[in-house]
mmCIF file with all atom_site columns, C-alpha atoms in Angstrom:
data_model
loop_
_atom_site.group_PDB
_atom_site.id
_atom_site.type_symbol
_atom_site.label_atom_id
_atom_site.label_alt_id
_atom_site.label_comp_id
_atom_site.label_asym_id
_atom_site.label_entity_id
_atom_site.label_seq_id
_atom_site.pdbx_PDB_ins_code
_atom_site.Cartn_x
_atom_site.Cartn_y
_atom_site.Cartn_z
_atom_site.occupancy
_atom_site.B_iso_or_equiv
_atom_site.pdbx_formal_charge
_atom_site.auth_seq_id
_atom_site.auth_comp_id
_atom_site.auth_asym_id
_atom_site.auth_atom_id
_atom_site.pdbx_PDB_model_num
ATOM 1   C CA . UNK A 1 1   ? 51.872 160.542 78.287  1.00 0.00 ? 307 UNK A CA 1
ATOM 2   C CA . UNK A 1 2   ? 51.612 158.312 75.308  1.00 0.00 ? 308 UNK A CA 1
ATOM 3   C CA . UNK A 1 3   ? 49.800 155.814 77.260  1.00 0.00 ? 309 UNK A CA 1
ATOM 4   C CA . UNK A 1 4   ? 46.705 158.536 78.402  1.00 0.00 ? 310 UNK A CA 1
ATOM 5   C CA . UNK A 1 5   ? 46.553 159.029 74.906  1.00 0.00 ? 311 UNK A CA 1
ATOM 6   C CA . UNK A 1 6   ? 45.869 155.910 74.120  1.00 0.00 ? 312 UNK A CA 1
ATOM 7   C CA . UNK A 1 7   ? 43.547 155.241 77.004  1.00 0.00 ? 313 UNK A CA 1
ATOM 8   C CA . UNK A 1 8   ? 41.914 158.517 75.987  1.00 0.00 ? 314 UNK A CA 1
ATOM 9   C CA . UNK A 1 9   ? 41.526 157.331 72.240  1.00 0.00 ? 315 UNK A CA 1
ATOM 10  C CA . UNK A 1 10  ? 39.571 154.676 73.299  1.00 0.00 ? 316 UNK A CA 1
ATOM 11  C CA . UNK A 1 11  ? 36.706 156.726 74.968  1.00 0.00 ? 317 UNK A CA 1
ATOM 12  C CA . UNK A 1 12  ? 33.326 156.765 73.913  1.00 0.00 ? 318 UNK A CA 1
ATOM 13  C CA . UNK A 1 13  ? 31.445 158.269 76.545  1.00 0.00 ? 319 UNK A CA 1
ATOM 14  C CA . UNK A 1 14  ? 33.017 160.568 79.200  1.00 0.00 ? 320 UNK A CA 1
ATOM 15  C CA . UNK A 1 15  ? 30.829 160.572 82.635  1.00 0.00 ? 321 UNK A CA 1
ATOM 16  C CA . UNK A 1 16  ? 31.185 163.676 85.221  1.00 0.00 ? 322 UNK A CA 1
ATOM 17  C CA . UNK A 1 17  ? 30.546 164.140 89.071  1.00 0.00 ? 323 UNK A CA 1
ATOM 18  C CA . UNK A 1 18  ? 29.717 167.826 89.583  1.00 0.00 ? 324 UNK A CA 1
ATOM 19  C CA . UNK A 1 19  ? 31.011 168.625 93.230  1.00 0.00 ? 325 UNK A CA 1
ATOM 20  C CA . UNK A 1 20  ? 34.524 169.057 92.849  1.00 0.00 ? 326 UNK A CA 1
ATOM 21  C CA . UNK A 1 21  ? 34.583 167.727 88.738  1.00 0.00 ? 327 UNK A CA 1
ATOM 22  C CA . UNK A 1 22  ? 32.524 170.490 87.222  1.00 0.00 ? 328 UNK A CA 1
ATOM 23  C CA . UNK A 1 23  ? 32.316 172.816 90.213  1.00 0.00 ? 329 UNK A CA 1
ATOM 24  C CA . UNK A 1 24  ? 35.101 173.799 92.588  1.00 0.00 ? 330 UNK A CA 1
ATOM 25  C CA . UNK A 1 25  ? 33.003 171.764 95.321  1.00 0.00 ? 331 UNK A CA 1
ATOM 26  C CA . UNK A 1 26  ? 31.842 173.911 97.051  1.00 0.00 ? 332 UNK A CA 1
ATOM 27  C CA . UNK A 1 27  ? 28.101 174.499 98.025  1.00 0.00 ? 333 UNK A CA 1
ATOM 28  C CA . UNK A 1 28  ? 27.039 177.930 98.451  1.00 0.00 ? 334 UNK A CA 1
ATOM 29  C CA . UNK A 1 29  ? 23.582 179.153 100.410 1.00 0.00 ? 335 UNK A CA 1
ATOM 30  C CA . UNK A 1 30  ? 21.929 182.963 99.561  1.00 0.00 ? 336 UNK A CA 1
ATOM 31  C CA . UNK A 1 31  ? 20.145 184.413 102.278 1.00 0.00 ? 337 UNK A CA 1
ATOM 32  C CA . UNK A 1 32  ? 16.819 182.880 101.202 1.00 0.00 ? 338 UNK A CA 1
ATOM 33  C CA . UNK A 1 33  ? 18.315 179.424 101.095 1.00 0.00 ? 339 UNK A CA 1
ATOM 34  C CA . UNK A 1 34  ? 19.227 179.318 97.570  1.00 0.00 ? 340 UNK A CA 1
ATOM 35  C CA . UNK A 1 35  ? 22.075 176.639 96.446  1.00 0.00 ? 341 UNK A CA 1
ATOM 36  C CA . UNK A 1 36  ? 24.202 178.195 93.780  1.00 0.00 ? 342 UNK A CA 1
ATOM 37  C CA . UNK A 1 37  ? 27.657 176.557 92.037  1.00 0.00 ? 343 UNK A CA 1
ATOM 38  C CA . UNK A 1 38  ? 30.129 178.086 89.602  1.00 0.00 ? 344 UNK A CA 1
ATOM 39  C CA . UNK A 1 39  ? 30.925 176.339 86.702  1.00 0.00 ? 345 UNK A CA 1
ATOM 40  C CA . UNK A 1 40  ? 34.477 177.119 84.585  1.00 0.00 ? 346 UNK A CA 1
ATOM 41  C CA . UNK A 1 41  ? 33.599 178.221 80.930  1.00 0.00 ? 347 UNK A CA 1
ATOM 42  C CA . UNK A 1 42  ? 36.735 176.366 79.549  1.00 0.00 ? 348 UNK A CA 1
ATOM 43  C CA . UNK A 1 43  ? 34.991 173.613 80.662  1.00 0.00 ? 349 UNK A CA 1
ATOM 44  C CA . UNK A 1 44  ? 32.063 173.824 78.883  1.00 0.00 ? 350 UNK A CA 1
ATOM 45  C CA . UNK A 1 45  ? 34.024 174.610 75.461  1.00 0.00 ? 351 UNK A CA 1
ATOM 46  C CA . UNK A 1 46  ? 35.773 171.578 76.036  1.00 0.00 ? 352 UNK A CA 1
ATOM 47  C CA . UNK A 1 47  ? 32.500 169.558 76.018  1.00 0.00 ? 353 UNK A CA 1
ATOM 48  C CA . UNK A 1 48  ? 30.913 171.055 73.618  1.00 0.00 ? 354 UNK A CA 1
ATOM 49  C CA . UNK A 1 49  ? 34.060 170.195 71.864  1.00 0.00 ? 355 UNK A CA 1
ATOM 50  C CA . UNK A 1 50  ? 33.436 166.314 72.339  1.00 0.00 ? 356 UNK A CA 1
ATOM 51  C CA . UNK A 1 51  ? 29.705 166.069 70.782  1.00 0.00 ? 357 UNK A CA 1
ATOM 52  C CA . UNK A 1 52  ? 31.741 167.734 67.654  1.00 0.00 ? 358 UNK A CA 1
ATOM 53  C CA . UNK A 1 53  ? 33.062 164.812 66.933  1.00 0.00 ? 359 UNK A CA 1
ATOM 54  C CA . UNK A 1 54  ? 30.471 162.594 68.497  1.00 0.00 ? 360 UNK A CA 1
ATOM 55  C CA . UNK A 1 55  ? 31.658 161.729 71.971  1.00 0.00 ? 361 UNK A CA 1
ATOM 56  C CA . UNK A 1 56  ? 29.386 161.702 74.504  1.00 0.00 ? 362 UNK A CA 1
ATOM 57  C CA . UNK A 1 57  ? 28.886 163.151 78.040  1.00 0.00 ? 363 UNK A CA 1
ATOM 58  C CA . UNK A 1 58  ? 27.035 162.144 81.289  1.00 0.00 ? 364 UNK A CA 1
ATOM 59  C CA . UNK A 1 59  ? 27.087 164.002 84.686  1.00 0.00 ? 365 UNK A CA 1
ATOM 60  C CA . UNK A 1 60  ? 26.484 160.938 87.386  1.00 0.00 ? 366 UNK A CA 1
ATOM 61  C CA . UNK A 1 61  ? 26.505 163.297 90.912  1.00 0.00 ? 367 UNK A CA 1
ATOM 62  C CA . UNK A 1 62  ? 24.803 162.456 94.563  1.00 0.00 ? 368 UNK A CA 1
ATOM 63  C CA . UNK A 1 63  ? 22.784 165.464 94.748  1.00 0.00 ? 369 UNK A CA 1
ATOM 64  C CA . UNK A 1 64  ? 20.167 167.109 92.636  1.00 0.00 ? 370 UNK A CA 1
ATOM 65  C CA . UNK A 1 65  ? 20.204 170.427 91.511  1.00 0.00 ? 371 UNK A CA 1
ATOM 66  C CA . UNK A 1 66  ? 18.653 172.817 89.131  1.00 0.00 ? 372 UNK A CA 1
ATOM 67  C CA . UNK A 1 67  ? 21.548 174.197 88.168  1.00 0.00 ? 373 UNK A CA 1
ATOM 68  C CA . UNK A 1 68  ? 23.019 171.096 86.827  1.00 0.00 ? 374 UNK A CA 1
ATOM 69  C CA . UNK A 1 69  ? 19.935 170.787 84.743  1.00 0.00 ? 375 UNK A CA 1
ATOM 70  C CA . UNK A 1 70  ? 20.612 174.436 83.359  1.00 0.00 ? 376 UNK A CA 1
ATOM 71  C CA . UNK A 1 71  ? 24.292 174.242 82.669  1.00 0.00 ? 377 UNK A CA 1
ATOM 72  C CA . UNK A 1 72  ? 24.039 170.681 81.280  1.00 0.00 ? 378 UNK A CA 1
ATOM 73  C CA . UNK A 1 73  ? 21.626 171.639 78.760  1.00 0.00 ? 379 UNK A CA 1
ATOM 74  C CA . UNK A 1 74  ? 23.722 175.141 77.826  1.00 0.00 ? 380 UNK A CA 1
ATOM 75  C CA . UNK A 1 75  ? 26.835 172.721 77.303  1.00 0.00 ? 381 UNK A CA 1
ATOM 76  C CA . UNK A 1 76  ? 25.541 169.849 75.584  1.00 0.00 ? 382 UNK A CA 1
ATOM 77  C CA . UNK A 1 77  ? 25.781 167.194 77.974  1.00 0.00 ? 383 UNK A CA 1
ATOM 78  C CA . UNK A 1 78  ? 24.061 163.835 76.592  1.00 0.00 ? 384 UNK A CA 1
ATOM 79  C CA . UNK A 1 79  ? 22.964 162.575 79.742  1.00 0.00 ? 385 UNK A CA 1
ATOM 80  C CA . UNK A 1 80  ? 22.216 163.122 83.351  1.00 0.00 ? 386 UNK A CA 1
ATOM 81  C CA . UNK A 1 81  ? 22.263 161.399 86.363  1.00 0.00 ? 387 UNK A CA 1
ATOM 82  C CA . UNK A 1 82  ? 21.370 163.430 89.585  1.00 0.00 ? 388 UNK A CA 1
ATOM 83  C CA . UNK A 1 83  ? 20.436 162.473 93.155  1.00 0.00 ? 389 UNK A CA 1
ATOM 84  C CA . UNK A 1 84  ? 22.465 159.073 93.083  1.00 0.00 ? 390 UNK A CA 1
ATOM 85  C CA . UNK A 1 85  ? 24.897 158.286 95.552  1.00 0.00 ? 391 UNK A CA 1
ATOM 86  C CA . UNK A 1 86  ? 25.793 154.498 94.195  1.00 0.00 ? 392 UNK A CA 1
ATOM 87  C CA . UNK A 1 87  ? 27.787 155.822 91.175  1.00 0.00 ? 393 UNK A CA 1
ATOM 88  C CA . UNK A 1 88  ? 28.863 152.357 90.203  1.00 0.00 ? 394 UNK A CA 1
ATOM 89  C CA . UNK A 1 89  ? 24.751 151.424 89.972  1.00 0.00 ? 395 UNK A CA 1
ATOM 90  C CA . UNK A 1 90  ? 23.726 154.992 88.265  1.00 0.00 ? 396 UNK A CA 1
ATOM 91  C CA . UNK A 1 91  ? 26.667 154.019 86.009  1.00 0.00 ? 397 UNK A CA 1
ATOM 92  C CA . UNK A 1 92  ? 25.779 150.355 85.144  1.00 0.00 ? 398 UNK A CA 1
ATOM 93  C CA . UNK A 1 93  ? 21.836 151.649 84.948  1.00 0.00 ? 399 UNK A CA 1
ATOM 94  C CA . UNK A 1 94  ? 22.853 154.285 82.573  1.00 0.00 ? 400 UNK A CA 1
ATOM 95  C CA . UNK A 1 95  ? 25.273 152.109 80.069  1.00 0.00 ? 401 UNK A CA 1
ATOM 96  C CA . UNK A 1 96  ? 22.015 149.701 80.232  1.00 0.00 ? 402 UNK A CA 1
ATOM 97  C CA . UNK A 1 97  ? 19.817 151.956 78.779  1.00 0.00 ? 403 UNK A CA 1
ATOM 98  C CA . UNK A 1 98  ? 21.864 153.180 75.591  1.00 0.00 ? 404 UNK A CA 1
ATOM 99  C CA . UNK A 1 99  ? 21.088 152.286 72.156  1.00 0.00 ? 405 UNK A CA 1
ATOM 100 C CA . UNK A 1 100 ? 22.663 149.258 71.653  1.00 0.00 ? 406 UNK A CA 1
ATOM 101 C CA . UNK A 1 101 ? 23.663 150.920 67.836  1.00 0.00 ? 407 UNK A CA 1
ATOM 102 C CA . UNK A 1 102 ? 26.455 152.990 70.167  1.00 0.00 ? 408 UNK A CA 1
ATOM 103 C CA . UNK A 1 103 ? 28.227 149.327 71.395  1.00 0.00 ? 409 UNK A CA 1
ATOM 104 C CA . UNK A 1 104 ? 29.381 151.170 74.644  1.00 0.00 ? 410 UNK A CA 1
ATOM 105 C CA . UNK A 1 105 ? 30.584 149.216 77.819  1.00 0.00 ? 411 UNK A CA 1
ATOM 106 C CA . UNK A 1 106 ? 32.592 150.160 80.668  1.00 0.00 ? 412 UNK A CA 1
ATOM 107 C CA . UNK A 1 107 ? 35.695 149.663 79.207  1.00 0.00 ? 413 UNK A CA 1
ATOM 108 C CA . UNK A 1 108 ? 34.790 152.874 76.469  1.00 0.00 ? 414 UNK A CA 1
ATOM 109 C CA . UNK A 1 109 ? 34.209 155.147 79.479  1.00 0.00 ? 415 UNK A CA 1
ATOM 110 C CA . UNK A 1 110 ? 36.051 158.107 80.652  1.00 0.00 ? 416 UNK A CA 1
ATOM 111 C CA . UNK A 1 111 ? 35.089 158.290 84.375  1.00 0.00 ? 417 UNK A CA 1
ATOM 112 C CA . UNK A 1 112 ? 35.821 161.536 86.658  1.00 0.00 ? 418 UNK A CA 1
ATOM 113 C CA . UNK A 1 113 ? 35.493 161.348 90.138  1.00 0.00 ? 419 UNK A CA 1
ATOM 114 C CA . UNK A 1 114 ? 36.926 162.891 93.262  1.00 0.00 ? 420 UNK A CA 1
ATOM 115 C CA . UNK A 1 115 ? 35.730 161.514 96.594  1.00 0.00 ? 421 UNK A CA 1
ATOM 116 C CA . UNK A 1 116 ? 35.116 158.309 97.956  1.00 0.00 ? 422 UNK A CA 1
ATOM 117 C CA . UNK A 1 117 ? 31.406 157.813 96.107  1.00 0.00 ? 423 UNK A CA 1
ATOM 118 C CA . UNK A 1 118 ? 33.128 157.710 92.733  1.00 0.00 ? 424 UNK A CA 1
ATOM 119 C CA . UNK A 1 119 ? 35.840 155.086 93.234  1.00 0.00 ? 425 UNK A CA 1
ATOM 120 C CA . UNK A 1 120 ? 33.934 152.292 92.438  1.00 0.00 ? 426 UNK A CA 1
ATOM 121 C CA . UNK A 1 121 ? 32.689 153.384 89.176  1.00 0.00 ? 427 UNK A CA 1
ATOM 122 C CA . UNK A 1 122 ? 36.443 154.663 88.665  1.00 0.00 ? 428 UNK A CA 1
ATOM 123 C CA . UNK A 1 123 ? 37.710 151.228 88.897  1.00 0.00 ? 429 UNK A CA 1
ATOM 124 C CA . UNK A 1 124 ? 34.918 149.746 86.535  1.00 0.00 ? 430 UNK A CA 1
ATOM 125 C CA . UNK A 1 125 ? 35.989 151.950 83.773  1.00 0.00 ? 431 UNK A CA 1
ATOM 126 C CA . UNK A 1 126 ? 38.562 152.412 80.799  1.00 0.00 ? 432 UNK A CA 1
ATOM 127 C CA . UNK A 1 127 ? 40.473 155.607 81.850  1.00 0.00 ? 433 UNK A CA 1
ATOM 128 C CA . UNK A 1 128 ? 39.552 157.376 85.240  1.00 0.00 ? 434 UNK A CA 1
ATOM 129 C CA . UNK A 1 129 ? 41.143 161.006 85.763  1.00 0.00 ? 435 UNK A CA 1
ATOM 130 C CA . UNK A 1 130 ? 40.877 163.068 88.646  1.00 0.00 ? 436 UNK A CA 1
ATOM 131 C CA . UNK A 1 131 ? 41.942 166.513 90.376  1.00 0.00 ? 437 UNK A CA 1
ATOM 132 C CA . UNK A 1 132 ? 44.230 167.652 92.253  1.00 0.00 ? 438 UNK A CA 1
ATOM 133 C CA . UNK A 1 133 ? 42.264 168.225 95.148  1.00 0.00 ? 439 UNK A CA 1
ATOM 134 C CA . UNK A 1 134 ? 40.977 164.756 95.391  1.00 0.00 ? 440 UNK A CA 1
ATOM 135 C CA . UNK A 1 135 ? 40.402 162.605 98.024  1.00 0.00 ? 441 UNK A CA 1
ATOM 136 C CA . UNK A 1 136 ? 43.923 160.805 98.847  1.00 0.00 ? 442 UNK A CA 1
ATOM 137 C CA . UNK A 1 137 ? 42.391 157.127 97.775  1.00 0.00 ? 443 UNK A CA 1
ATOM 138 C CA . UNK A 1 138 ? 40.679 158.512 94.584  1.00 0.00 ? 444 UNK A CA 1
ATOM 139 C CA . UNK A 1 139 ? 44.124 159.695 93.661  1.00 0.00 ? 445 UNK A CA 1
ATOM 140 C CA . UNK A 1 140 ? 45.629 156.294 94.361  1.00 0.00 ? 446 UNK A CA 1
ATOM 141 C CA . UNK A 1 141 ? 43.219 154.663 92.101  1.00 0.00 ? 447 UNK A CA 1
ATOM 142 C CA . UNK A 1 142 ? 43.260 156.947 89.632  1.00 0.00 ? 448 UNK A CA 1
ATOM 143 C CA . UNK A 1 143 ? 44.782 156.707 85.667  1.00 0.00 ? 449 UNK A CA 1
ATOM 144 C CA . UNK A 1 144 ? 45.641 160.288 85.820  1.00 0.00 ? 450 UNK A CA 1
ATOM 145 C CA . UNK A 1 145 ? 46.027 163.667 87.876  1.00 0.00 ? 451 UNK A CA 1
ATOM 146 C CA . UNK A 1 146 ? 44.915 167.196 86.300  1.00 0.00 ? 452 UNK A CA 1
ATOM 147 C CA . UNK A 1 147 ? 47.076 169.845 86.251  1.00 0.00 ? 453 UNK A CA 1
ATOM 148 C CA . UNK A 1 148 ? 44.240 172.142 86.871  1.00 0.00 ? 454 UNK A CA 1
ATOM 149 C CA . UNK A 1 149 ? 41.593 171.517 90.297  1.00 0.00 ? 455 UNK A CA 1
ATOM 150 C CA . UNK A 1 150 ? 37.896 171.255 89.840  1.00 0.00 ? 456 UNK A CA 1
ATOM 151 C CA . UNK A 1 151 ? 35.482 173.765 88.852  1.00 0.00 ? 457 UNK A CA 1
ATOM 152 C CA . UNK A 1 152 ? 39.035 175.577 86.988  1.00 0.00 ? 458 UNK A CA 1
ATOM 153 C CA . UNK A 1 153 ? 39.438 173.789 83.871  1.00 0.00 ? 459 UNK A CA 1
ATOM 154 C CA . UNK A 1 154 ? 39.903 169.911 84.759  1.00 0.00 ? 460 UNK A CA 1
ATOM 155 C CA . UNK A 1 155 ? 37.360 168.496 82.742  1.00 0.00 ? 461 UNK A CA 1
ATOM 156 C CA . UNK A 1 156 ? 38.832 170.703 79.715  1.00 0.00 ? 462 UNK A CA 1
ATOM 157 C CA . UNK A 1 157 ? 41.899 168.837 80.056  1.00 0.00 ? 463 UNK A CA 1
ATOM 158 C CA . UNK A 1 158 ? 40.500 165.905 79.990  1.00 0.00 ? 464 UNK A CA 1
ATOM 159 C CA . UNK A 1 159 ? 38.651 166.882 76.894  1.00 0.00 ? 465 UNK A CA 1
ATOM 160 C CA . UNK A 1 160 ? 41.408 168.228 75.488  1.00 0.00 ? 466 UNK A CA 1
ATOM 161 C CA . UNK A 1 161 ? 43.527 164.436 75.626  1.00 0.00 ? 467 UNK A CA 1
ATOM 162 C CA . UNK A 1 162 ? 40.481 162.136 74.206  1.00 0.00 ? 468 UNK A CA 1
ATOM 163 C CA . UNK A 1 163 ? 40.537 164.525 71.190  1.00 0.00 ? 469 UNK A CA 1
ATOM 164 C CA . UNK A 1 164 ? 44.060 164.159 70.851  1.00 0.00 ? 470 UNK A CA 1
ATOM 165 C CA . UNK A 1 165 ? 43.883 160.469 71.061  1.00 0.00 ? 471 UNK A CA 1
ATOM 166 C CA . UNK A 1 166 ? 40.757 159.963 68.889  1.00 0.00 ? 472 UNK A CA 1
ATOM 167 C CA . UNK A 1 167 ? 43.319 162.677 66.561  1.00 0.00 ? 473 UNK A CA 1
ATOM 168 C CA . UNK A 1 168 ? 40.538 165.950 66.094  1.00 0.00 ? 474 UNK A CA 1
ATOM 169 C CA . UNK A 1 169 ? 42.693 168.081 68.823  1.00 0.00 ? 475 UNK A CA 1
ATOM 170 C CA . UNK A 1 170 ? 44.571 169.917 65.623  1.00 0.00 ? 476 UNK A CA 1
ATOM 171 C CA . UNK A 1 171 ? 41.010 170.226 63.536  1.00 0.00 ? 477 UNK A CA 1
ATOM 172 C CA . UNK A 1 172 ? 39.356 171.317 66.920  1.00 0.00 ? 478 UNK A CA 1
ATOM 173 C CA . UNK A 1 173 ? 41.988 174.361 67.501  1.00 0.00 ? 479 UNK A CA 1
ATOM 174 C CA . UNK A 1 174 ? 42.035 175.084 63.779  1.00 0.00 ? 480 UNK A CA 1
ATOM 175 C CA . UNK A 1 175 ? 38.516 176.217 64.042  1.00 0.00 ? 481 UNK A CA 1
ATOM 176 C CA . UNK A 1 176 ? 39.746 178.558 66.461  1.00 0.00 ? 482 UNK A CA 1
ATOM 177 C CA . UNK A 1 177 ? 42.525 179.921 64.716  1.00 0.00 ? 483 UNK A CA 1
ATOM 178 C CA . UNK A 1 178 ? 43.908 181.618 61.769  1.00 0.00 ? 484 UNK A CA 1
ATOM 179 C CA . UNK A 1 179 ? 46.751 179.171 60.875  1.00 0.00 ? 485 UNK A CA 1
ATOM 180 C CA . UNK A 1 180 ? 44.460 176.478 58.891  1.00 0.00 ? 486 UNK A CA 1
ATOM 181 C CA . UNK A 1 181 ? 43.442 179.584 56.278  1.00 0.00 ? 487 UNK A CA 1
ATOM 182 C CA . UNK A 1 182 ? 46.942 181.482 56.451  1.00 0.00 ? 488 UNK A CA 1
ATOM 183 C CA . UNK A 1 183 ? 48.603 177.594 55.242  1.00 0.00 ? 489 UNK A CA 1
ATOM 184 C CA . UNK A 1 184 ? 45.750 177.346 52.632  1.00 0.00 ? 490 UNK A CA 1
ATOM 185 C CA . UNK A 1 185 ? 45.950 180.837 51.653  1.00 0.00 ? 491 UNK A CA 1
ATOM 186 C CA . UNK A 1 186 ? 50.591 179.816 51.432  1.00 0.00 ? 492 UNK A CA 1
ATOM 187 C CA . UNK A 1 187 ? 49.080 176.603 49.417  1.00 0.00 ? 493 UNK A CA 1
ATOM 188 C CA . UNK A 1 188 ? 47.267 178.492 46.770  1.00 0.00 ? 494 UNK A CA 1
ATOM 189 C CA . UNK A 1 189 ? 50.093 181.685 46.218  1.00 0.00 ? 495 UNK A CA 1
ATOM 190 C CA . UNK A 1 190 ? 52.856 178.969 45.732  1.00 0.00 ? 496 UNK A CA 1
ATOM 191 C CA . UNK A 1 191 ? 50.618 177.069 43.252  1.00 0.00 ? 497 UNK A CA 1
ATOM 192 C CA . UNK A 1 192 ? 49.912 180.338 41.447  1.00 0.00 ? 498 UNK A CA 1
ATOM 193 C CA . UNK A 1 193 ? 53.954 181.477 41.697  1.00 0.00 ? 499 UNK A CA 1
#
């Protein structure tokens, strides 16, 4: 486990597929034609969580949807890629056209992928998780398996290890907790005792 941390620590940028990363993968039609996804809320928090501390986010995925647009922008997400199904070229295309000021390569990417258009850009880059419910060979070539499938928390544990290695996981969850004021609140009686 030590060793994701470390590979985690060293992320800059972490890059998304949707189907199957973000959403369970599956594409749902209304009756009028209408494509609709479902997108796990611990997800987003975890996300959000990364542009705290100035990480970055990209969603790289083969089709193009409004949706993406929607929950991207709700969440945070730095950049997106839609409509490409050469991940390794949307990948390479979008590294080119950061500010050089950010000194990001391949090697400072977090890449998550789970079918066969996303092993390429998988291989390319510094630390490349996947889910469960992968694609056999995206397993095989993977740094790391999720606990939890797509579209049901993956990406939050993913989120959840490059804070620990970059070392803001405990300053994350004390903003969500009562512990950090209880200890100060401990600090301040025992200096007044």
């Amino acid at each position: 486990m030590q060793d994701l941390i470390k590979k985690a620590g060293q992320v800059k940028l972490l890059v998304m597929d949707v189907d199957g990363i973000l959403s369970n993968g599956q594409i749902i039609y209304d009756a009028n034609g209408t494509e609709t996804k479902a997108f796990s809320v611990q997800d987003g928090v975890g996300i959000k969580s990364l542009a705290r501390y100035g990480i970055l986010t990209a969603i790289i995925t083969g089709r193009s949807s409004p949706m993406v647009d929607k929950r991207a922008a709700e969440i945070g997400v730095d950049y997106i890629v839609q409509g490409r199904d050469d991940k390794l070229i949307a990948l390479n295309e979008l590294l080119a056209t950061l500010d050089s000021a950010l000194n990001i390569s391949a090697a400072d990417c977090a890449y998550m992928g789970d079918d066969l258009p996303d092993i390429k850009a998988m291989q390319t880059v510094g630390f490349a998780p996947t889910v469960p419910n992968a694609h056999p060979e995206v397993i095989k070539r993977s740094h790391m398996v999720t606990t939890r499938a797509g579209g049901m928390g993956a990406v939050r544990e993913i989120c959840d290890l490059i804070l620990k290695g970059h070392g803001h996981y405990e300053d994350f969850i004390a903003h969500y907790t009562l512990d950090a004021a209880k200890a100060d609140e401990e600090k301040l009686e025992d200096n007044w005792s």
